[in-house]
mmCIF file of C-alpha atoms and ligand atoms in Angstrom:
data_model
loop_
_atom_site.group_PDB
_atom_site.id
_atom_site.type_symbol
_atom_site.label_atom_id
_atom_site.label_comp_id
_atom_site.label_asym_id
_atom_site.label_seq_id
_atom_site.Cartn_x
_atom_site.Cartn_y
_atom_site.Cartn_z
ATOM 1 C CA MET U 1 72.626 91.509 78.611
ATOM 2 C CA LYS U 2 73.240 92.362 82.255
ATOM 3 C CA GLU U 3 70.164 93.512 84.133
ATOM 4 C CA GLU U 4 69.605 97.076 85.284
ATOM 5 C CA PHE U 5 69.264 97.718 88.990
ATOM 6 C CA THR U 6 69.256 100.565 91.461
ATOM 7 C CA ILE U 7 71.115 101.005 94.755
ATOM 8 C CA HIS U 8 70.260 103.550 97.411
ATOM 9 C CA GLY U 9 73.129 104.286 99.738
ATOM 10 C CA LEU U 10 75.484 106.775 101.300
ATOM 11 C CA CYS U 11 78.155 107.640 98.738
ATOM 12 C CA PRO U 12 81.437 109.437 99.356
ATOM 13 C CA ASP U 13 81.531 113.089 98.347
ATOM 14 C CA TRP U 14 85.266 113.649 97.906
ATOM 15 C CA ASN U 15 84.997 117.446 97.781
ATOM 16 C CA LYS U 16 83.028 117.870 100.987
ATOM 17 C CA LYS U 17 84.478 114.761 102.671
ATOM 18 C CA ILE U 18 81.042 113.585 103.698
ATOM 19 C CA PHE U 19 78.732 110.724 102.735
ATOM 20 C CA GLN U 20 75.657 111.793 100.778
ATOM 21 C CA PRO U 21 72.476 109.792 100.214
ATOM 22 C CA ALA U 22 72.363 108.895 96.541
ATOM 23 C CA GLN U 23 70.681 106.679 93.988
ATOM 24 C CA ILE U 24 73.025 104.670 91.792
ATOM 25 C CA ILE U 25 71.715 103.150 88.581
ATOM 26 C CA VAL U 26 73.712 100.236 87.178
ATOM 27 C CA SER U 27 73.183 98.649 83.793
ATOM 28 C CA GLU U 28 75.368 96.767 81.344
ATOM 29 C CA GLY U 29 77.835 96.355 84.224
ATOM 30 C CA LEU U 30 78.498 100.097 84.396
ATOM 31 C CA ILE U 31 77.427 102.903 86.696
ATOM 32 C CA GLN U 32 74.960 104.871 84.573
ATOM 33 C CA SER U 33 74.166 107.603 87.074
ATOM 34 C CA ILE U 34 74.706 108.741 90.656
ATOM 35 C CA THR U 35 71.981 111.123 91.782
ATOM 36 C CA PRO U 36 71.756 112.797 95.192
ATOM 37 C CA ILE U 37 68.500 111.973 96.952
ATOM 38 C CA ASN U 38 66.655 113.256 99.969
ATOM 39 C CA SER U 39 67.881 111.266 102.959
ATOM 40 C CA THR U 40 64.322 110.281 103.772
ATOM 41 C CA ALA U 41 63.886 108.697 100.342
ATOM 42 C CA GLY U 42 63.645 104.954 100.298
ATOM 43 C CA ASN U 43 62.675 102.949 103.334
ATOM 44 C CA SER U 44 63.479 105.132 106.342
ATOM 45 C CA ALA U 45 63.032 102.183 108.715
ATOM 46 C CA THR U 46 66.193 100.663 107.259
ATOM 47 C CA PRO U 47 69.304 102.839 107.445
ATOM 48 C CA LEU U 48 70.986 103.345 104.103
ATOM 49 C CA PRO U 49 74.153 101.291 103.622
ATOM 50 C CA TYR U 50 77.474 102.937 102.821
ATOM 51 C CA VAL U 51 78.626 102.431 99.237
ATOM 52 C CA LEU U 52 82.336 102.291 98.411
ATOM 53 C CA PRO U 53 84.480 101.125 95.516
ATOM 54 C CA GLY U 54 85.660 97.542 96.095
ATOM 55 C CA PHE U 55 88.851 96.733 97.976
ATOM 56 C CA ILE U 56 92.103 95.918 96.186
ATOM 57 C CA ASP U 57 94.915 93.811 97.632
ATOM 58 C CA SER U 58 97.875 95.631 96.116
ATOM 59 C CA HIS U 59 100.347 92.742 96.413
ATOM 60 C CA VAL U 60 99.433 89.123 97.041
ATOM 61 C CA HIS U 61 100.783 85.814 95.814
ATOM 62 C CA ILE U 62 97.618 83.818 95.174
ATOM 63 C CA GLU U 63 99.680 80.634 95.518
ATOM 64 C CA SER U 64 100.219 81.343 99.241
ATOM 65 C CA SER U 65 96.495 80.858 99.781
ATOM 66 C CA MET U 66 97.027 77.286 98.555
ATOM 67 C CA LEU U 67 94.029 77.910 96.285
ATOM 68 C CA VAL U 68 93.684 78.340 92.561
ATOM 69 C CA PRO U 69 92.705 81.903 91.593
ATOM 70 C CA SER U 70 88.998 81.120 91.081
ATOM 71 C CA GLU U 71 88.766 79.726 94.621
ATOM 72 C CA PHE U 72 90.731 82.651 96.053
ATOM 73 C CA ALA U 73 88.189 84.973 94.425
ATOM 74 C CA ARG U 74 85.295 82.969 95.829
ATOM 75 C CA LEU U 75 86.519 83.640 99.376
ATOM 76 C CA ALA U 76 87.843 87.185 98.911
ATOM 77 C CA VAL U 77 84.632 88.731 97.516
ATOM 78 C CA VAL U 78 82.842 87.954 100.777
ATOM 79 C CA HIS U 79 85.104 90.583 102.377
ATOM 80 C CA GLY U 80 84.569 93.168 99.640
ATOM 81 C CA THR U 81 87.746 92.479 97.673
ATOM 82 C CA VAL U 82 87.172 92.928 93.946
ATOM 83 C CA ALA U 83 90.740 92.873 92.632
ATOM 84 C CA THR U 84 94.298 91.847 93.396
ATOM 85 C CA ILE U 85 97.708 92.829 92.076
ATOM 86 C CA SER U 86 99.270 89.403 91.964
ATOM 87 C CA ASP U 87 102.759 88.181 91.336
ATOM 88 C CA PRO U 88 102.644 84.568 90.104
ATOM 89 C CA HIS U 89 106.298 83.909 90.936
ATOM 90 C CA GLU U 90 105.639 80.905 93.166
ATOM 91 C CA ILE U 91 104.039 78.915 90.349
ATOM 92 C CA ALA U 92 106.561 80.340 87.861
ATOM 93 C CA ASN U 93 109.377 78.992 90.033
ATOM 94 C CA VAL U 94 108.096 75.514 89.269
ATOM 95 C CA CYS U 95 106.181 75.746 85.979
ATOM 96 C CA GLY U 96 107.654 78.813 84.236
ATOM 97 C CA LEU U 97 105.552 80.589 81.601
ATOM 98 C CA GLN U 98 103.011 77.753 81.565
ATOM 99 C CA GLY U 99 102.308 78.382 85.236
ATOM 100 C CA VAL U 100 101.749 82.092 84.651
ATOM 101 C CA GLU U 101 99.366 81.286 81.793
ATOM 102 C CA TYR U 102 97.463 78.873 84.018
ATOM 103 C CA MET U 103 96.945 81.540 86.687
ATOM 104 C CA ILE U 104 95.656 84.047 84.127
ATOM 105 C CA GLN U 105 93.271 81.579 82.504
ATOM 106 C CA ASN U 106 91.953 80.159 85.738
ATOM 107 C CA GLY U 107 91.383 83.644 87.178
ATOM 108 C CA ALA U 108 89.551 84.754 84.043
ATOM 109 C CA GLN U 109 86.789 82.198 84.695
ATOM 110 C CA VAL U 110 85.292 84.157 87.574
ATOM 111 C CA PRO U 111 83.844 87.651 88.083
ATOM 112 C CA PHE U 112 86.876 89.034 89.889
ATOM 113 C CA LYS U 113 89.735 91.222 88.683
ATOM 114 C CA PHE U 114 93.143 89.572 88.887
ATOM 115 C CA PHE U 115 96.005 91.706 87.619
ATOM 116 C CA PHE U 116 99.082 89.565 87.179
ATOM 117 C CA GLY U 117 102.659 90.764 86.840
ATOM 118 C CA ALA U 118 105.722 89.371 85.091
ATOM 119 C CA PRO U 119 107.820 87.663 87.779
ATOM 120 C CA SER U 120 111.196 89.423 87.866
ATOM 121 C CA CYS U 121 113.160 86.964 89.991
ATOM 122 C CA VAL U 122 112.585 83.352 88.955
ATOM 123 C CA PRO U 123 114.294 81.575 90.556
ATOM 124 C CA ALA U 124 114.450 83.821 93.616
ATOM 125 C CA THR U 125 118.147 83.078 94.102
ATOM 126 C CA PRO U 126 120.737 81.212 92.008
ATOM 127 C CA PHE U 127 120.831 78.533 94.730
ATOM 128 C CA GLU U 128 117.254 77.415 94.130
ATOM 129 C CA SER U 129 116.499 74.429 91.954
ATOM 130 C CA SER U 130 112.710 74.338 91.823
ATOM 131 C CA GLY U 131 112.605 73.741 88.109
ATOM 132 C CA SER U 132 112.190 76.926 86.136
ATOM 133 C CA ALA U 133 113.954 80.136 85.268
ATOM 134 C CA LEU U 134 112.649 83.259 83.548
ATOM 135 C CA GLY U 135 115.420 85.185 81.835
ATOM 136 C CA PRO U 136 115.188 88.662 80.300
ATOM 137 C CA GLU U 137 113.702 87.234 77.066
ATOM 138 C CA GLU U 138 110.838 85.481 78.865
ATOM 139 C CA VAL U 139 110.188 88.530 81.045
ATOM 140 C CA ALA U 140 110.129 90.795 77.971
ATOM 141 C CA LEU U 141 107.726 88.370 76.293
ATOM 142 C CA LEU U 142 105.385 88.494 79.272
ATOM 143 C CA LEU U 143 105.512 92.289 79.422
ATOM 144 C CA GLN U 144 104.355 92.450 75.789
ATOM 145 C CA ASP U 145 101.208 90.558 76.808
ATOM 146 C CA HIS U 146 98.330 92.986 77.498
ATOM 147 C CA ARG U 147 97.145 90.756 80.340
ATOM 148 C CA ILE U 148 100.412 91.327 82.244
ATOM 149 C CA ARG U 149 100.191 94.663 84.016
ATOM 150 C CA TYR U 150 103.567 95.282 85.663
ATOM 151 C CA LEU U 151 107.017 93.881 86.453
ATOM 152 C CA SER U 152 106.650 92.233 89.813
ATOM 153 C CA GLU U 153 108.764 92.605 92.894
ATOM 154 C CA MET U 154 112.415 93.189 92.031
ATOM 155 C CA MET U 155 113.898 91.229 94.921
ATOM 156 C CA ASN U 156 117.399 91.288 93.513
ATOM 157 C CA TYR U 157 118.205 94.726 94.888
ATOM 158 C CA PRO U 158 121.947 94.074 94.937
ATOM 159 C CA GLY U 159 121.569 93.377 91.216
ATOM 160 C CA VAL U 160 119.832 96.734 90.768
ATOM 161 C CA LEU U 161 122.473 98.618 92.746
ATOM 162 C CA ASN U 162 125.335 96.842 90.953
ATOM 163 C CA LYS U 163 123.672 97.171 87.533
ATOM 164 C CA ASP U 164 123.609 93.436 86.855
ATOM 165 C CA PRO U 165 123.007 93.111 83.080
ATOM 166 C CA GLU U 166 120.092 90.654 83.407
ATOM 167 C CA VAL U 167 118.380 92.806 85.997
ATOM 168 C CA MET U 168 118.915 95.921 83.893
ATOM 169 C CA ALA U 169 117.449 94.156 80.846
ATOM 170 C CA LYS U 170 114.290 93.255 82.789
ATOM 171 C CA LEU U 171 113.902 96.803 84.112
ATOM 172 C CA ALA U 172 114.421 98.180 80.607
ATOM 173 C CA ALA U 173 111.780 95.832 79.201
ATOM 174 C CA ALA U 174 109.272 97.092 81.776
ATOM 175 C CA GLN U 175 110.089 100.713 81.028
ATOM 176 C CA LYS U 176 109.778 100.099 77.315
ATOM 177 C CA SER U 177 106.347 98.575 77.870
ATOM 178 C CA GLY U 178 105.294 101.559 79.998
ATOM 179 C CA LYS U 179 104.301 99.242 82.847
ATOM 180 C CA PRO U 180 105.128 99.948 86.508
ATOM 181 C CA ILE U 181 107.919 98.139 88.354
ATOM 182 C CA ASP U 182 107.305 96.772 91.835
ATOM 183 C CA GLY U 183 110.007 96.741 94.457
ATOM 184 C CA HIS U 184 111.103 94.494 97.279
ATOM 185 C CA ALA U 185 114.043 95.939 99.170
ATOM 186 C CA PRO U 186 113.970 95.276 102.915
ATOM 187 C CA GLY U 187 116.282 97.414 105.010
ATOM 188 C CA LEU U 188 117.378 99.783 102.266
ATOM 189 C CA PHE U 189 118.092 103.329 103.490
ATOM 190 C CA GLY U 190 119.664 106.548 102.316
ATOM 191 C CA ASP U 191 121.669 106.589 99.120
ATOM 192 C CA LEU U 192 121.012 102.886 98.470
ATOM 193 C CA ALA U 193 117.258 103.418 98.664
ATOM 194 C CA TYR U 194 117.591 106.480 96.443
ATOM 195 C CA ARG U 195 119.486 104.532 93.773
ATOM 196 C CA TYR U 196 116.996 101.673 93.939
ATOM 197 C CA ALA U 197 114.031 104.046 93.476
ATOM 198 C CA ASN U 198 115.899 105.927 90.794
ATOM 199 C CA ALA U 199 116.159 102.733 88.723
ATOM 200 C CA GLY U 200 112.431 103.195 88.072
ATOM 201 C CA ILE U 201 111.134 101.012 90.901
ATOM 202 C CA SER U 202 107.887 102.479 92.122
ATOM 203 C CA THR U 203 106.715 100.532 95.175
ATOM 204 C CA ASP U 204 107.957 98.694 98.233
ATOM 205 C CA HIS U 205 106.066 96.352 100.548
ATOM 206 C CA GLU U 206 108.995 95.248 102.708
ATOM 207 C CA CYS U 207 109.348 98.181 105.131
ATOM 208 C CA PHE U 208 109.385 97.295 108.816
ATOM 209 C CA THR U 209 109.853 100.771 110.280
ATOM 210 C CA VAL U 210 108.542 104.277 109.696
ATOM 211 C CA GLU U 211 112.107 105.510 109.181
ATOM 212 C CA GLU U 212 112.711 103.100 106.316
ATOM 213 C CA ALA U 213 109.319 103.810 104.730
ATOM 214 C CA THR U 214 109.678 107.574 105.070
ATOM 215 C CA GLY U 215 112.985 107.494 103.231
ATOM 216 C CA LYS U 216 111.499 105.544 100.340
ATOM 217 C CA LEU U 217 108.408 107.796 100.254
ATOM 218 C CA GLN U 218 110.659 110.825 99.963
ATOM 219 C CA TYR U 219 112.324 109.211 96.951
ATOM 220 C CA GLY U 220 108.907 108.951 95.312
ATOM 221 C CA MET U 221 108.084 105.321 96.007
ATOM 222 C CA LYS U 222 104.635 104.181 97.066
ATOM 223 C CA ILE U 223 104.577 102.167 100.279
ATOM 224 C CA LEU U 224 102.387 99.091 100.569
ATOM 225 C CA ILE U 225 101.485 98.420 104.190
ATOM 226 C CA ARG U 226 101.629 94.662 104.457
ATOM 227 C CA GLU U 227 99.610 92.589 106.880
ATOM 228 C CA GLY U 228 99.350 88.966 105.876
ATOM 229 C CA SER U 229 99.771 85.497 107.274
ATOM 230 C CA ALA U 230 103.558 85.837 107.354
ATOM 231 C CA ALA U 231 104.824 89.427 107.752
ATOM 232 C CA LYS U 232 102.755 91.908 109.737
ATOM 233 C CA ASN U 233 103.743 95.567 109.414
ATOM 234 C CA PHE U 234 100.398 97.321 109.919
ATOM 235 C CA GLU U 235 100.998 98.539 113.477
ATOM 236 C CA ALA U 236 104.442 99.874 112.611
ATOM 237 C CA LEU U 237 103.442 101.736 109.453
ATOM 238 C CA ILE U 238 99.783 102.796 109.591
ATOM 239 C CA GLY U 239 100.727 106.163 111.085
ATOM 240 C CA LEU U 240 102.121 107.135 107.660
ATOM 241 C CA LEU U 241 98.616 107.247 106.197
ATOM 242 C CA GLN U 242 97.890 110.676 107.626
ATOM 243 C CA GLU U 243 100.891 112.377 106.021
ATOM 244 C CA TYR U 244 101.038 110.344 102.793
ATOM 245 C CA PRO U 245 97.422 109.411 101.951
ATOM 246 C CA ASP U 246 98.134 109.321 98.206
ATOM 247 C CA GLN U 247 101.223 107.089 98.462
ATOM 248 C CA ILE U 248 99.964 104.301 100.720
ATOM 249 C CA MET U 249 98.252 101.029 99.745
ATOM 250 C CA PHE U 250 97.286 97.910 101.690
ATOM 251 C CA CYS U 251 98.494 94.399 100.856
ATOM 252 C CA SER U 252 98.811 90.948 102.355
ATOM 253 C CA ASP U 253 101.707 89.491 100.305
ATOM 254 C CA ASP U 254 100.955 86.010 101.653
ATOM 255 C CA LYS U 255 97.482 85.050 102.796
ATOM 256 C CA HIS U 256 96.818 81.539 104.051
ATOM 257 C CA PRO U 257 93.326 80.092 103.528
ATOM 258 C CA ASP U 258 92.297 80.179 107.194
ATOM 259 C CA SER U 259 93.032 83.873 107.416
ATOM 260 C CA LEU U 260 91.386 84.613 104.042
ATOM 261 C CA VAL U 261 88.196 83.055 105.406
ATOM 262 C CA ALA U 262 88.346 85.413 108.397
ATOM 263 C CA GLY U 263 88.855 88.671 106.504
ATOM 264 C CA HIS U 264 90.983 90.595 104.077
ATOM 265 C CA ILE U 265 91.596 94.261 103.245
ATOM 266 C CA ASN U 266 88.336 95.133 105.056
ATOM 267 C CA GLN U 267 90.016 94.184 108.344
ATOM 268 C CA LEU U 268 92.832 96.675 107.728
ATOM 269 C CA CYS U 269 90.258 99.388 106.993
ATOM 270 C CA ALA U 270 88.471 98.690 110.261
ATOM 271 C CA ARG U 271 91.724 98.779 112.229
ATOM 272 C CA ALA U 272 92.833 102.023 110.584
ATOM 273 C CA VAL U 273 89.521 103.775 111.285
ATOM 274 C CA GLN U 274 89.490 102.477 114.841
ATOM 275 C CA LYS U 275 92.915 104.092 115.302
ATOM 276 C CA GLY U 276 91.397 107.428 114.305
ATOM 277 C CA HIS U 277 92.416 107.639 110.655
ATOM 278 C CA GLU U 278 90.124 109.642 108.419
ATOM 279 C CA VAL U 279 87.914 107.250 106.490
ATOM 280 C CA PHE U 280 88.584 109.028 103.189
ATOM 281 C CA ASN U 281 92.307 108.354 103.562
ATOM 282 C CA VAL U 282 91.556 104.721 104.376
ATOM 283 C CA ILE U 283 89.442 104.400 101.217
ATOM 284 C CA LYS U 284 92.308 105.872 99.190
ATOM 285 C CA ALA U 285 94.719 103.208 100.476
ATOM 286 C CA ALA U 286 92.264 100.327 100.161
ATOM 287 C CA CYS U 287 90.484 101.171 96.911
ATOM 288 C CA ILE U 288 91.733 104.204 95.004
ATOM 289 C CA ASN U 289 95.542 104.335 95.094
ATOM 290 C CA PRO U 290 96.189 100.831 93.676
ATOM 291 C CA ALA U 291 93.729 101.416 90.823
ATOM 292 C CA LEU U 292 95.461 104.676 89.893
ATOM 293 C CA HIS U 293 99.047 103.468 90.341
ATOM 294 C CA TYR U 294 98.604 100.358 88.200
ATOM 295 C CA SER U 295 96.029 101.906 85.802
ATOM 296 C CA LEU U 296 93.552 99.165 86.625
ATOM 297 C CA ASP U 297 90.197 98.634 84.959
ATOM 298 C CA VAL U 298 88.522 98.754 88.346
ATOM 299 C CA GLY U 299 85.611 101.066 89.012
ATOM 300 C CA LEU U 300 86.070 103.927 91.454
ATOM 301 C CA LEU U 301 82.393 104.740 91.929
ATOM 302 C CA ARG U 302 82.124 107.332 89.172
ATOM 303 C CA VAL U 303 79.551 107.597 86.399
ATOM 304 C CA GLY U 304 80.727 105.445 83.485
ATOM 305 C CA ASP U 305 82.962 103.230 85.662
ATOM 306 C CA PRO U 306 82.537 99.465 85.910
ATOM 307 C CA ALA U 307 80.163 98.751 88.797
ATOM 308 C CA ASP U 308 82.806 97.319 91.148
ATOM 309 C CA LEU U 309 81.359 98.356 94.459
ATOM 310 C CA ILE U 310 80.505 97.242 97.937
ATOM 311 C CA LEU U 311 77.760 97.942 100.462
ATOM 312 C CA LEU U 312 78.690 98.255 104.128
ATOM 313 C CA LYS U 313 76.520 98.505 107.232
ATOM 314 C CA ASP U 314 78.915 100.936 108.875
ATOM 315 C CA LEU U 315 82.388 102.440 108.570
ATOM 316 C CA HIS U 316 83.614 100.983 111.859
ATOM 317 C CA SER U 317 83.480 97.214 111.472
ATOM 318 C CA PHE U 318 83.709 97.305 107.655
ATOM 319 C CA ASP U 319 81.550 94.183 107.536
ATOM 320 C CA VAL U 320 80.493 93.786 103.931
ATOM 321 C CA MET U 321 76.819 93.315 103.066
ATOM 322 C CA ARG U 322 77.202 92.987 99.296
ATOM 323 C CA THR U 323 79.965 92.959 96.709
ATOM 324 C CA TYR U 324 79.503 93.665 93.005
ATOM 325 C CA VAL U 325 82.054 93.118 90.234
ATOM 326 C CA ASN U 326 81.118 94.545 86.827
ATOM 327 C CA GLY U 327 77.578 94.882 88.148
ATOM 328 C CA ILE U 328 77.394 91.181 89.053
ATOM 329 C CA LEU U 329 76.430 90.390 92.642
ATOM 330 C CA VAL U 330 79.328 88.184 93.767
ATOM 331 C CA ALA U 331 78.750 88.099 97.535
ATOM 332 C CA GLU U 332 75.876 88.799 99.891
ATOM 333 C CA GLU U 333 75.807 88.683 103.699
ATOM 334 C CA GLY U 334 78.818 86.422 104.033
ATOM 335 C CA GLU U 335 77.851 84.091 101.184
ATOM 336 C CA SER U 336 79.875 83.942 98.018
ATOM 337 C CA LYS U 337 77.933 83.772 94.766
ATOM 338 C CA ILE U 338 81.004 82.609 92.841
ATOM 339 C CA MET U 339 80.734 78.959 91.939
ATOM 340 C CA HIS U 340 83.382 76.290 92.274
ATOM 341 C CA TYR U 341 85.191 75.664 88.991
HETATM 342 ZN ZN1 ZN Y 1 105.718 89.292 97.614
#
């Protein structure tokens, strides 16, 4: 049985767009109650921390960190990350379905929420010879697995536009399963972008300019602002957050270990707030929108939700004091509580 504990902190009030002092009671891994308190309650010598839902990286290949999932989690929780939407296509390129299974099983060992997708483009091009291929049958098999949450980045956008039968079969399998389809379509504008979105593809993390992203947003796609170790699109795209706060998420795509040690989604939050973005919009992009889009079992700081939450000293640096996943303290003051496996 998980222990019961109480947190006093400043919680977001989404109606008033303010932070209210509150007492949160957690037991059995769930938020049992959130009760407003007098701001002088508790120890007034110590300012109350801010309490937020945990951060979600909405598109990251764990393999790019050169770590197994359990080790990725060990580092990421220090920065307040509680979940990732992860495409295991790098390992699938080499090990096929066995590789995907390994990622799921390894990730399940630790208190962290990995949500893996079915790789849509293995191999990435017909010219690659890394060892494995996932055809429509394998992709359909994966999508039937409850642990697989979406069809991951459909890089073969010419195949979508030209209605390639294999591509169409994979898209159909995702639609049949009711799971979202991720996109990957750099440089697609106008009618081409419209047709790509209209094939049921719901996100894109490859935009380099506001013009490209705006077009895709208008066709109903969600835009993932990517800032990782390879591509860096934050400066170009963050301005979209003000107009489209419900359609923006943050992701890293590829995150090398040295940069994961330095920070994660919390760094993007700090940069966005420092540019003048409203903190409630930033929280939507970093915590709320991915959980809603992918129907994740990640708590959003509501009564009855899993206690996936973080404590912050301030909403400027976004330095994380504590991270909880399912009510388990997984990081405190820069130290990970997740063990090596
Ligand atoms: Zn990717």
